[in-house]
Every structure is written in structure tokens, then in C-alpha cells.
Short mmCIF file of C-alpha atoms in Angstrom, two decimals:
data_model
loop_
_atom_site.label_atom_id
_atom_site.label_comp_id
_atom_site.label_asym_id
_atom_site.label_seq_id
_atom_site.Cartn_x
_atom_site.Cartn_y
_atom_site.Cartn_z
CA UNK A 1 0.00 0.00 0.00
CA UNK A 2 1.65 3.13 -1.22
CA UNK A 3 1.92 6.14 1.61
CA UNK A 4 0.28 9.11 1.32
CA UNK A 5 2.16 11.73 0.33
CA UNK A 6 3.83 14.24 3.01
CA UNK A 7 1.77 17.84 2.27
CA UNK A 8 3.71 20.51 2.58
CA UNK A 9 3.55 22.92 5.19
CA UNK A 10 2.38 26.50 3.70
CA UNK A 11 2.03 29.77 6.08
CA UNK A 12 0.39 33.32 5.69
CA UNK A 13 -1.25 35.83 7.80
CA UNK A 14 -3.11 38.41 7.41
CA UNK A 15 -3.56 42.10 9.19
CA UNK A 16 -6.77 42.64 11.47
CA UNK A 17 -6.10 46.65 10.45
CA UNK A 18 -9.39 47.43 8.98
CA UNK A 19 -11.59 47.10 5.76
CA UNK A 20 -10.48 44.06 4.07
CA UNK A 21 -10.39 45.57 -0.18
CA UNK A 22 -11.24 42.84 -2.78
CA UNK A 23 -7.35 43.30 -3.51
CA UNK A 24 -6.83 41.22 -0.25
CA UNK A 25 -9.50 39.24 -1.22
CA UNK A 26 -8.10 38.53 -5.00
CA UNK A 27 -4.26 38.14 -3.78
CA UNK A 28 -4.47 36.31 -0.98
CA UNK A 29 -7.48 34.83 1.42
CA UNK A 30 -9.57 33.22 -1.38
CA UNK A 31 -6.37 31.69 -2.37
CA UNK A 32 -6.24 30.08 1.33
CA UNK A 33 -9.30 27.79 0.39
CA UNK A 34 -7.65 27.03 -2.69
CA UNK A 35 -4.60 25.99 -1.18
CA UNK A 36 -5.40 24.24 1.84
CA UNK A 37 -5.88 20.66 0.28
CA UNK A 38 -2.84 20.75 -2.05
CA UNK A 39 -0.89 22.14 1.53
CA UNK A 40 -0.66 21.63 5.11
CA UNK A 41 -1.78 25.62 5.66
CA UNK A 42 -1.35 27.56 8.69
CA UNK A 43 -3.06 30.90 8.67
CA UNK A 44 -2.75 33.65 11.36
CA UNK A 45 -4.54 37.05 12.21
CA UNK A 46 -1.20 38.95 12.60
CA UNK A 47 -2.34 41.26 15.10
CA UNK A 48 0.84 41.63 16.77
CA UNK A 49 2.27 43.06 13.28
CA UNK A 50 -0.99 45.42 13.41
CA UNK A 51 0.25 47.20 16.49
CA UNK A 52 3.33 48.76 14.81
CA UNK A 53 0.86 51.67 13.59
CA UNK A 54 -1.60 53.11 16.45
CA UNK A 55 -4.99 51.01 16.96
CA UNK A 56 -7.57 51.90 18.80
CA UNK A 57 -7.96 48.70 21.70
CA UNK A 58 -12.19 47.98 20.93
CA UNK A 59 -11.49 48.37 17.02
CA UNK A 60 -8.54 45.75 16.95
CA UNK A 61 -10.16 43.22 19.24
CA UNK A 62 -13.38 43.60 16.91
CA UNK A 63 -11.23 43.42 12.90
CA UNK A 64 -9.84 40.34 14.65
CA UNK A 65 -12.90 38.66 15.62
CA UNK A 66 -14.27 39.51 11.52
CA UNK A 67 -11.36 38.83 10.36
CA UNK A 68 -11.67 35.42 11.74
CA UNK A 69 -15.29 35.04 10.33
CA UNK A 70 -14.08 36.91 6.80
CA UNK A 71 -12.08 33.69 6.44
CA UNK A 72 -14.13 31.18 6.89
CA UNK A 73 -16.87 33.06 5.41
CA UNK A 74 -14.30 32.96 1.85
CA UNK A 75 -13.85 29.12 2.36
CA UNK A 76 -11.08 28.54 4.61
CA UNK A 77 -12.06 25.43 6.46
CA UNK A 78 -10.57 25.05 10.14
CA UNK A 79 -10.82 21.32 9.94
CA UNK A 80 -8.48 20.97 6.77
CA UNK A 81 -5.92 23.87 8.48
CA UNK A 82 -4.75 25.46 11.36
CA UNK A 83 -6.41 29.10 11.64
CA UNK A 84 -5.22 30.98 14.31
CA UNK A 85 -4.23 34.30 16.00
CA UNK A 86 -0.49 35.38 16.01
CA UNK A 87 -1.21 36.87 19.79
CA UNK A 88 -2.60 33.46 21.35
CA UNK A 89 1.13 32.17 20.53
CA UNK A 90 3.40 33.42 22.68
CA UNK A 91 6.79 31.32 20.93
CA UNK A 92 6.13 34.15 18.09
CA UNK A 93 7.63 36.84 20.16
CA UNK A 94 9.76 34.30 22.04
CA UNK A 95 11.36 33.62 18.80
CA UNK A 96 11.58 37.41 17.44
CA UNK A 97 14.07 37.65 20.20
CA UNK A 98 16.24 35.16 19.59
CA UNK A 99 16.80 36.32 15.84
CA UNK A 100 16.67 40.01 16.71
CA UNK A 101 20.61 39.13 17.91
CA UNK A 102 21.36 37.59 14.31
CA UNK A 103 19.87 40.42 12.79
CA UNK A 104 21.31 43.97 11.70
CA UNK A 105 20.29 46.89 12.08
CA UNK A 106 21.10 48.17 8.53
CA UNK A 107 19.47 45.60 7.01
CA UNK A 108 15.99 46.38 8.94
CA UNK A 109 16.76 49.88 8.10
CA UNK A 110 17.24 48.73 4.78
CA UNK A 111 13.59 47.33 4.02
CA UNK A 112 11.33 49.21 1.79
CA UNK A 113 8.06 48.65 4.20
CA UNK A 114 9.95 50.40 7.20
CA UNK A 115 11.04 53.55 4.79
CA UNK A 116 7.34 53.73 3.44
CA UNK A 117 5.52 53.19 6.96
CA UNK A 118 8.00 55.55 8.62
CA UNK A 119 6.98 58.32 6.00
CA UNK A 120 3.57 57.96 6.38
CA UNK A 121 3.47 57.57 10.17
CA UNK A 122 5.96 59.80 10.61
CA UNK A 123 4.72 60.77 14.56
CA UNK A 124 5.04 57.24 15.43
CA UNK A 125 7.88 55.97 13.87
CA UNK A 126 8.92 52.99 16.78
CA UNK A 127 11.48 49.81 16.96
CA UNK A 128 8.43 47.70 16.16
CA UNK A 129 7.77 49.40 13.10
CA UNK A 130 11.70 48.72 12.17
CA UNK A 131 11.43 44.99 13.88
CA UNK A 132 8.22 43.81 11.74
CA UNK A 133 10.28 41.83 9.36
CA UNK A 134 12.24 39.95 11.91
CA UNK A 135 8.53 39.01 13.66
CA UNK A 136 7.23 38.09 10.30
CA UNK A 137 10.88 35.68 9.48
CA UNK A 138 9.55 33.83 13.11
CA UNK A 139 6.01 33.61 12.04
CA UNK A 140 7.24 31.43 9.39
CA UNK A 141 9.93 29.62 10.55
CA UNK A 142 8.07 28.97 13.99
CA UNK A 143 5.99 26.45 11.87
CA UNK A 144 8.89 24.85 9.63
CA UNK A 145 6.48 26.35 6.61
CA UNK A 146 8.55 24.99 3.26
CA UNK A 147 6.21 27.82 1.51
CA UNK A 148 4.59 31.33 1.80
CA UNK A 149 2.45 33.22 -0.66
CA UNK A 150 4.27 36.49 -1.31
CA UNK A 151 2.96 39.49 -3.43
CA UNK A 152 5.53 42.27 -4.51
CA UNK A 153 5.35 43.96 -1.36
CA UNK A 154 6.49 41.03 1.06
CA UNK A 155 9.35 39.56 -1.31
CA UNK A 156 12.56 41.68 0.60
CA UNK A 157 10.83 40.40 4.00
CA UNK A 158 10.91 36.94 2.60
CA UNK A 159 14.04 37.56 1.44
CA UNK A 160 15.27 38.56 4.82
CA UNK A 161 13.49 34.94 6.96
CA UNK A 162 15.45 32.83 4.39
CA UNK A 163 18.91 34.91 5.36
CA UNK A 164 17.98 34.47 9.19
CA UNK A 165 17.32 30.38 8.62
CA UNK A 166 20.28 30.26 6.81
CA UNK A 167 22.30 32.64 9.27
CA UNK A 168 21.16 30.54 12.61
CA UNK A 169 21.56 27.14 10.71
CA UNK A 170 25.20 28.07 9.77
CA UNK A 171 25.99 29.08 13.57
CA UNK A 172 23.77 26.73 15.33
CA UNK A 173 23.28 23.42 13.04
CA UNK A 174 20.22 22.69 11.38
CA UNK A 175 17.24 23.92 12.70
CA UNK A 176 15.14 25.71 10.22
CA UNK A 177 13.43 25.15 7.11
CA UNK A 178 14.41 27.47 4.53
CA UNK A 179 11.24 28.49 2.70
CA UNK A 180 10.51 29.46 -0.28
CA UNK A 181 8.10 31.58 -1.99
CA UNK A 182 5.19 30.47 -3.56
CA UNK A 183 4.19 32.44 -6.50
CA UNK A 184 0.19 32.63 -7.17
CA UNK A 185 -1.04 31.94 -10.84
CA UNK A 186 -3.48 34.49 -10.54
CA UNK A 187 -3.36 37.26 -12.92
CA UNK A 188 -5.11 39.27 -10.74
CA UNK A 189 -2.97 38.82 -7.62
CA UNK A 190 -2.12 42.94 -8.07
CA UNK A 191 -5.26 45.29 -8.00
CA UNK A 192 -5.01 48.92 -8.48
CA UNK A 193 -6.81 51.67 -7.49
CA UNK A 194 -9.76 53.07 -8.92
CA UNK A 195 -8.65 56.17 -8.49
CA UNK A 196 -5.29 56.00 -9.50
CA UNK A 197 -4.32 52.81 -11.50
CA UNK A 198 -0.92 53.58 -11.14
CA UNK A 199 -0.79 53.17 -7.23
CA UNK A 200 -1.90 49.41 -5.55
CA UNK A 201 -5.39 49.50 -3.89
CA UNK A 202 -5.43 50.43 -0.29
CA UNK A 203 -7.86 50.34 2.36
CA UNK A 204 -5.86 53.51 3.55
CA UNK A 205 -6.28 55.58 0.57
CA UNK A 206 -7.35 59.39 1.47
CA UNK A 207 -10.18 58.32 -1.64
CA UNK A 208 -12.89 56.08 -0.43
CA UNK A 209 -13.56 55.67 -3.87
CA UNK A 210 -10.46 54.22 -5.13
CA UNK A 211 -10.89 51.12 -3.30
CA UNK A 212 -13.48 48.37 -2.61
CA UNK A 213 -13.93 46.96 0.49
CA UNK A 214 -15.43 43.04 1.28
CA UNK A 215 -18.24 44.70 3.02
CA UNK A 216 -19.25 47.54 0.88
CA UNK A 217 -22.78 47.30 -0.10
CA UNK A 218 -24.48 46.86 -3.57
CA UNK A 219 -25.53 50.34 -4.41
CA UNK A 220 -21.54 51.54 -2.94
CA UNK A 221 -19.83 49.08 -5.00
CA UNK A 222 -21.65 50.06 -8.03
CA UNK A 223 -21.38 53.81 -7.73
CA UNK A 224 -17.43 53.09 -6.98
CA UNK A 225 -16.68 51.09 -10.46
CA UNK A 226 -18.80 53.91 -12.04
CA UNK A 227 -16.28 56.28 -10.45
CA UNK A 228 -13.83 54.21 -11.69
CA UNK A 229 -11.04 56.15 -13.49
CA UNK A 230 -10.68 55.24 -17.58
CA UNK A 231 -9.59 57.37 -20.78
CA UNK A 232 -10.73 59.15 -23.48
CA UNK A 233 -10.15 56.20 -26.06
CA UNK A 234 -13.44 54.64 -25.34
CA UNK A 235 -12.12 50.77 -26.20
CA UNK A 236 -12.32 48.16 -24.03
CA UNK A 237 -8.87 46.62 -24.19
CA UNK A 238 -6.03 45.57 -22.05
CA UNK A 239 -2.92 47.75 -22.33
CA UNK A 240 -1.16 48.71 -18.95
CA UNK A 241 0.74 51.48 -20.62
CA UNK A 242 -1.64 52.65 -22.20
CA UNK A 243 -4.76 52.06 -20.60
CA UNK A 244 -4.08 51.20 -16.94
CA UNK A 245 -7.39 51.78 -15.66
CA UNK A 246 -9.10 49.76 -18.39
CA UNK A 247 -6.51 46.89 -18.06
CA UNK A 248 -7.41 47.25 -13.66
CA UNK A 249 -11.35 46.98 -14.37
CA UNK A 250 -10.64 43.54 -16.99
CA UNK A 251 -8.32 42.18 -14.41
CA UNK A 252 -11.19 42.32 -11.77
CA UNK A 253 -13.49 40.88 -14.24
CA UNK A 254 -11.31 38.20 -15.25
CA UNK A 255 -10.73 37.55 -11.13
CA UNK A 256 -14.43 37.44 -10.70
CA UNK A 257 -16.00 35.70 -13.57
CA UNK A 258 -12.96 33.43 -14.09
CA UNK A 259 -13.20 34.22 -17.40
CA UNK A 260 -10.14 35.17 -19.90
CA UNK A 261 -8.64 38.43 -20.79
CA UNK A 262 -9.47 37.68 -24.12
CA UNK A 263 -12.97 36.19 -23.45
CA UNK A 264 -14.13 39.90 -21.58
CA UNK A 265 -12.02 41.84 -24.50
CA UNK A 266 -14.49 40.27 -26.85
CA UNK A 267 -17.57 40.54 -24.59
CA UNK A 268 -17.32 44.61 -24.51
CA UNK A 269 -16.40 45.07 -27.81
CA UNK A 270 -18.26 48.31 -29.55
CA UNK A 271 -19.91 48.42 -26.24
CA UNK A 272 -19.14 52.36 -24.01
CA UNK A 273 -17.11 52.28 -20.97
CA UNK A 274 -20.02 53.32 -19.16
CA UNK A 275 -21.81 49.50 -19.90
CA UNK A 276 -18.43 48.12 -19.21
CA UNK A 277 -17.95 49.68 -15.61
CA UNK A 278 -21.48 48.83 -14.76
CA UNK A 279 -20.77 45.32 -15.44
CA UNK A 280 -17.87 45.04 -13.32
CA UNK A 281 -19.52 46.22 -10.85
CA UNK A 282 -22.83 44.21 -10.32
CA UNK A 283 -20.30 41.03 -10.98
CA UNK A 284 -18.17 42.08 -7.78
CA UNK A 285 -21.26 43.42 -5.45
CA UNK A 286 -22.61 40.02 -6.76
CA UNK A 287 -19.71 37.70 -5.84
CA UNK A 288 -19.66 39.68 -2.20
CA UNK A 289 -23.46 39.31 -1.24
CA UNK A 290 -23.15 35.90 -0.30
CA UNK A 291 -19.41 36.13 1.47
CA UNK A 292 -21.24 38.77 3.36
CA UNK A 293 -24.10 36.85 4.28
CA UNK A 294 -21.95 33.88 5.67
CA UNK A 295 -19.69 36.59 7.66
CA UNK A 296 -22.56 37.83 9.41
CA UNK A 297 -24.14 34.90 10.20
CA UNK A 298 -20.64 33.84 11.83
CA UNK A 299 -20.29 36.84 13.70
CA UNK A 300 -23.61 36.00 15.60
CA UNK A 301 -22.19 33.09 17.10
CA UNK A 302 -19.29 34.20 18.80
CA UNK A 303 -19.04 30.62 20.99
CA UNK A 304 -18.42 29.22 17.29
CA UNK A 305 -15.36 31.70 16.51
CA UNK A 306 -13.97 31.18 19.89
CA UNK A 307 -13.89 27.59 19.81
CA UNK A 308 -12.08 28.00 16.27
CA UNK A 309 -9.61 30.51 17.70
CA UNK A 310 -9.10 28.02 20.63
CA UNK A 311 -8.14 25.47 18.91
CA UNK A 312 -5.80 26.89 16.17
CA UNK A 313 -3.86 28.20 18.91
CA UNK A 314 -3.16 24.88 20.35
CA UNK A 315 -2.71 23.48 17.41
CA UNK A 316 -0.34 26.21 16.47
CA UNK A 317 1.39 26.20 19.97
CA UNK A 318 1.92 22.42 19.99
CA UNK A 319 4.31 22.76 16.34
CA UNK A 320 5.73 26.63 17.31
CA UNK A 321 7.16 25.07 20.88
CA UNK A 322 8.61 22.05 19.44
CA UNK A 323 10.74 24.61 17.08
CA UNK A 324 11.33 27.19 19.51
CA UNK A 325 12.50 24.17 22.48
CA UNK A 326 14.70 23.39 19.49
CA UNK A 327 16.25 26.96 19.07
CA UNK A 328 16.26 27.81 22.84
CA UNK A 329 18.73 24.27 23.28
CA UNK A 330 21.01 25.05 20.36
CA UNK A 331 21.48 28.60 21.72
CA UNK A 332 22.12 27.13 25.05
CA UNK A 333 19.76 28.23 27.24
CA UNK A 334 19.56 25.64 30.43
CA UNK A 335 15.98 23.61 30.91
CA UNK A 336 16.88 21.64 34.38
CA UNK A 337 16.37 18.75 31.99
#
């Protein structure tokens, strides 16, 4: 009888900071129901990466809590993976330590998060801000993850956990897995703004309607892709150079419908951009209604979501001690075993 296969072990997390944009949604946590049957998947609410910017206490404790439900409401099953919350694992900061004394300073200083963060937060500019990366290497290597989904922005912090793996394997003897990324097929991974195609979609954008969030109503959604910024060439036809914010809207259609490039070129040919951006948008505030639904219904049974959170913690705890018992004997600190 042939063994099954050994999955292998995948890890991302995800901010509790807010709105959740259908960028998020596209790029990364629909991909986590994808994923988690091809992969052993550990997912985390990284709340402890949230503090670096000011939150307000009720507001943090309650985006955790949805973000939790948001999840599960997109498909992420916490039978088939471990679904957690980076603060109900204490080994995470345990760990930060111990590679915050392999790690230097210039090359925290370095990262192009910490120099973007630092200019727009300029009145709160603090060592966690400058540490996140070093927190985010011992999310990963905490759970021996062989993989992480990475979009553009996270590549120099993945960068940075394989150095540190390498780094403490070289002083210490083996000990960490050295991940590696994992690339998403999706076409759409990258949404822009609506506003301003040439800038990535952010819940924090000054614009509320250059963005679209995972619990924006019909009638918002809508008016938002009508807002949506175009040109004066009228055609319906992908060309980032050229046409950036008509290339934006068919990459959300493609993401939604699952339809081709080609296939939605050929769909709103001859037809105005004003057809077009209507489209888009009763296909996204359609996909949401029933995300939304299932959220909500979550959220009214809190028992539920605490039981989940429960248990992906020990679950989480039970593989993040066994590593970090590892690292705390090769470094040579004493157990009284």
C-alpha cells in the first residue's frame, strides 16, 4: 500500500487593520481555500504586526474577531488547516528575540516597508515598526512552513526569513526550514486603485472611492466602479501602458467571472465604458453578497469563533514550541532537563 504523500507545510497571515479591499481578497485569502488541500496551511490574524501603527484597543479586538469570520466566510475550512491568531502564541515573540541578535540593524533599516511606513506615520515611527520583518521571518519559521504566498510587497521580508534560517543554521546546526516563496497563478494577484491605477489599492487611501472593500454594499460598489477612473479612447482593451485603468477593471473581471482576458475583450467590444464599468460592478457586489451573508451569520455566534480561535492556537502552539525548544537548546539556554 503506497503512503500518502507528506503535504507541505504553507504559512500566511493576514492584518486585522481594517476594511479588508477585494485586492486582499483577490491576492491572498480566497487563495487560502484554494490551497489548503494541495498544503498543510497555517493561517494567522497577525495582530501583533498590526500594532506597529496606532490602533484603537475595541477596534482591533473587533477586525480580529471579523477577520476570523471573513475567512471562513471565503472558504477557509478550520478542519483541513490550522487558523489561528499570532497573539494566542506566545513562541512568536519568544522567537523574534532570539533572531533580533542575528539580525542587523542596517538591514531592517534597509527594508522598503519600514522607509514607506515611517513616511507615512511619521509621529510614530517605533522599533516595532523597524522589527516587523524579523517578527514576520519567526512567524514562518516557527511552523517549519517549506512555503509562503508572497505578493511584490512582502518579497525583501521573505528575502530577509530565508537569510535568518540560513544565518542561525550556519551558527547553530540545522534547525530551520528554509522556505521558499510560492508564486500565485493568478493574474489578478495585483489590484489597483480606482482612483489611481498607477498606485496598488489600499484600504488607507485618502479616496474612499479608489478602493473596494469586502463589506461595501451593492448600491456603494456600483457607484465606486462607475467612479472608476478610464480614458478618453473609449475601447475596451487591455494595455497597462496605455490604458491602466481599463486593463485594472478587466483584471477584476477576469478575477471574478474566471473568465479570460481575451474572453471579456471580446464581450465589450463596440460596447461604451459606461456598460463596461457597470458590469464590473454588479459582478463584484454580486460575488460579495453571499461572502457577506456567511460573515454575518458567523459573527452571531461568537461561541463558534472562539472555539475556532481556541483550537488553532493549540494546534499552532503544539508545532511553534517544538521549534522554539529546538532553538532555545542550540542557543544554550539551560531547561533543568
Amino acid at each position: 500500500m503506497q503512503e500518502e504523500a507528506i503535504k507541505k507545510k504553507l504559512f500566511s497571515a493576514v492584518q486585522p487593520s481594517g476594511a479588508v479591499t477585494i485586492g486582499n481578497y483577490i491576492g491572498a485569502i480566497r487563495n487560502f481555500a484554494q490551497l489548503q488541500d494541495a498544503y498543510d496551511c497555517i493561517y494567522a490574524v497577525a495582530d501583533l504586526h498590526a500594532i506597529t501603527v496606532r490602533q484603537e484597543a475595541s477596534a482591533l479586538r473587533r477586525n480580529t474577531l471579523e477577520l476570523i469570520a471573513l475567512f471562513i466566510a471565503c472558504g477557509v475550512d478550520p478542519e483541513k488547516c490550522i487558523l489561528f491568531v499570532q497573539s494566542h502564541v506566545p513562541a512568536h515573540c519568544e522567537l523574534t528575540w532570539v533572531l533580533n541578535t542575528i539580525t542587523y540593524p542596517g538591514e531592517l533599516s534597509r527594508m522598503t516597508q519600514f522607509k514607506d511606513k515611517s513616511a507615512r506615520h511619521a509621529e510614530n515611527v517605533n522599533m516595532g515598526l523597524m522589527d516587523y520583518p524579523v517578527l514576520m521571518a519567526s512567524d514562518i519559521l516557527l511552523y517549519q512552513a517549506a512555503l509562503v504566498p508572497v505578493g511584490a510587497d512582502q518579497k525583501q521580508h521573505l528575502e530577509l526569513t530565508r537569510d535568518l534560517a540560513l544565518r542561525f543554521n550556519n551558527r547553530y546546526g540545522d534547525t530551520f526550514t528554509v522556505p521558499e516563496p510560492y508564486i500565485l497563478k493568478e493574474s489578478g494577484a495585483k489590484i489597483m486603485s480606482l482612483a489611481d491605477p498607477s498606485k496598488k489599492m489600499s484600504k488607507s487611501d485618502e479616496n474612499v472611492n479608489a478602493f473596494i472593500t469586502m463589506s461595501d454594499d451593492r448600491d456603494t460598489v456600483i457607484r465606486k466602479f462607475k467612479k472608476a477612473v478610464t480614458d478618453s479612447d473609449a475601447e475596451v482593451r487591455f494595455d497597462i501602458e496605455n490604458k491602466p485603468g481599463v486593463s485594472n477593471l478587466l483584471t477584476i473581471y477576469h478575477a471574478f467571472t474566471g473568465k479570460s482576458i481575451a474572453e471579456a475583450e471580446k464581450e465589450f467590444a463596440g460596447k461604451g465604458y459606461g456598460d463596461f464599468k457597470l458590469a464590473v460592478g454588479e459582478t463584484v457586489a454580486d460575488a460579495l453578497i453571499p461572502i457577506q451573508a456567511e460573515k454575518a451569520r458567523l459573527l452571531k455566534d461568537k461561541d463558534f469563533l472562539n472555539g475556532v480561535m481556541k483550537r488553532g492556537a493549540e494546534n499552532a502552539y503544539r508545532i511553534a514550541r517544538k521549534t522554539l525548544s529546538k532553538v532555545y537548546r542550540k542557543v544554550g539556554f539551560y531547561s533543568g532537563e
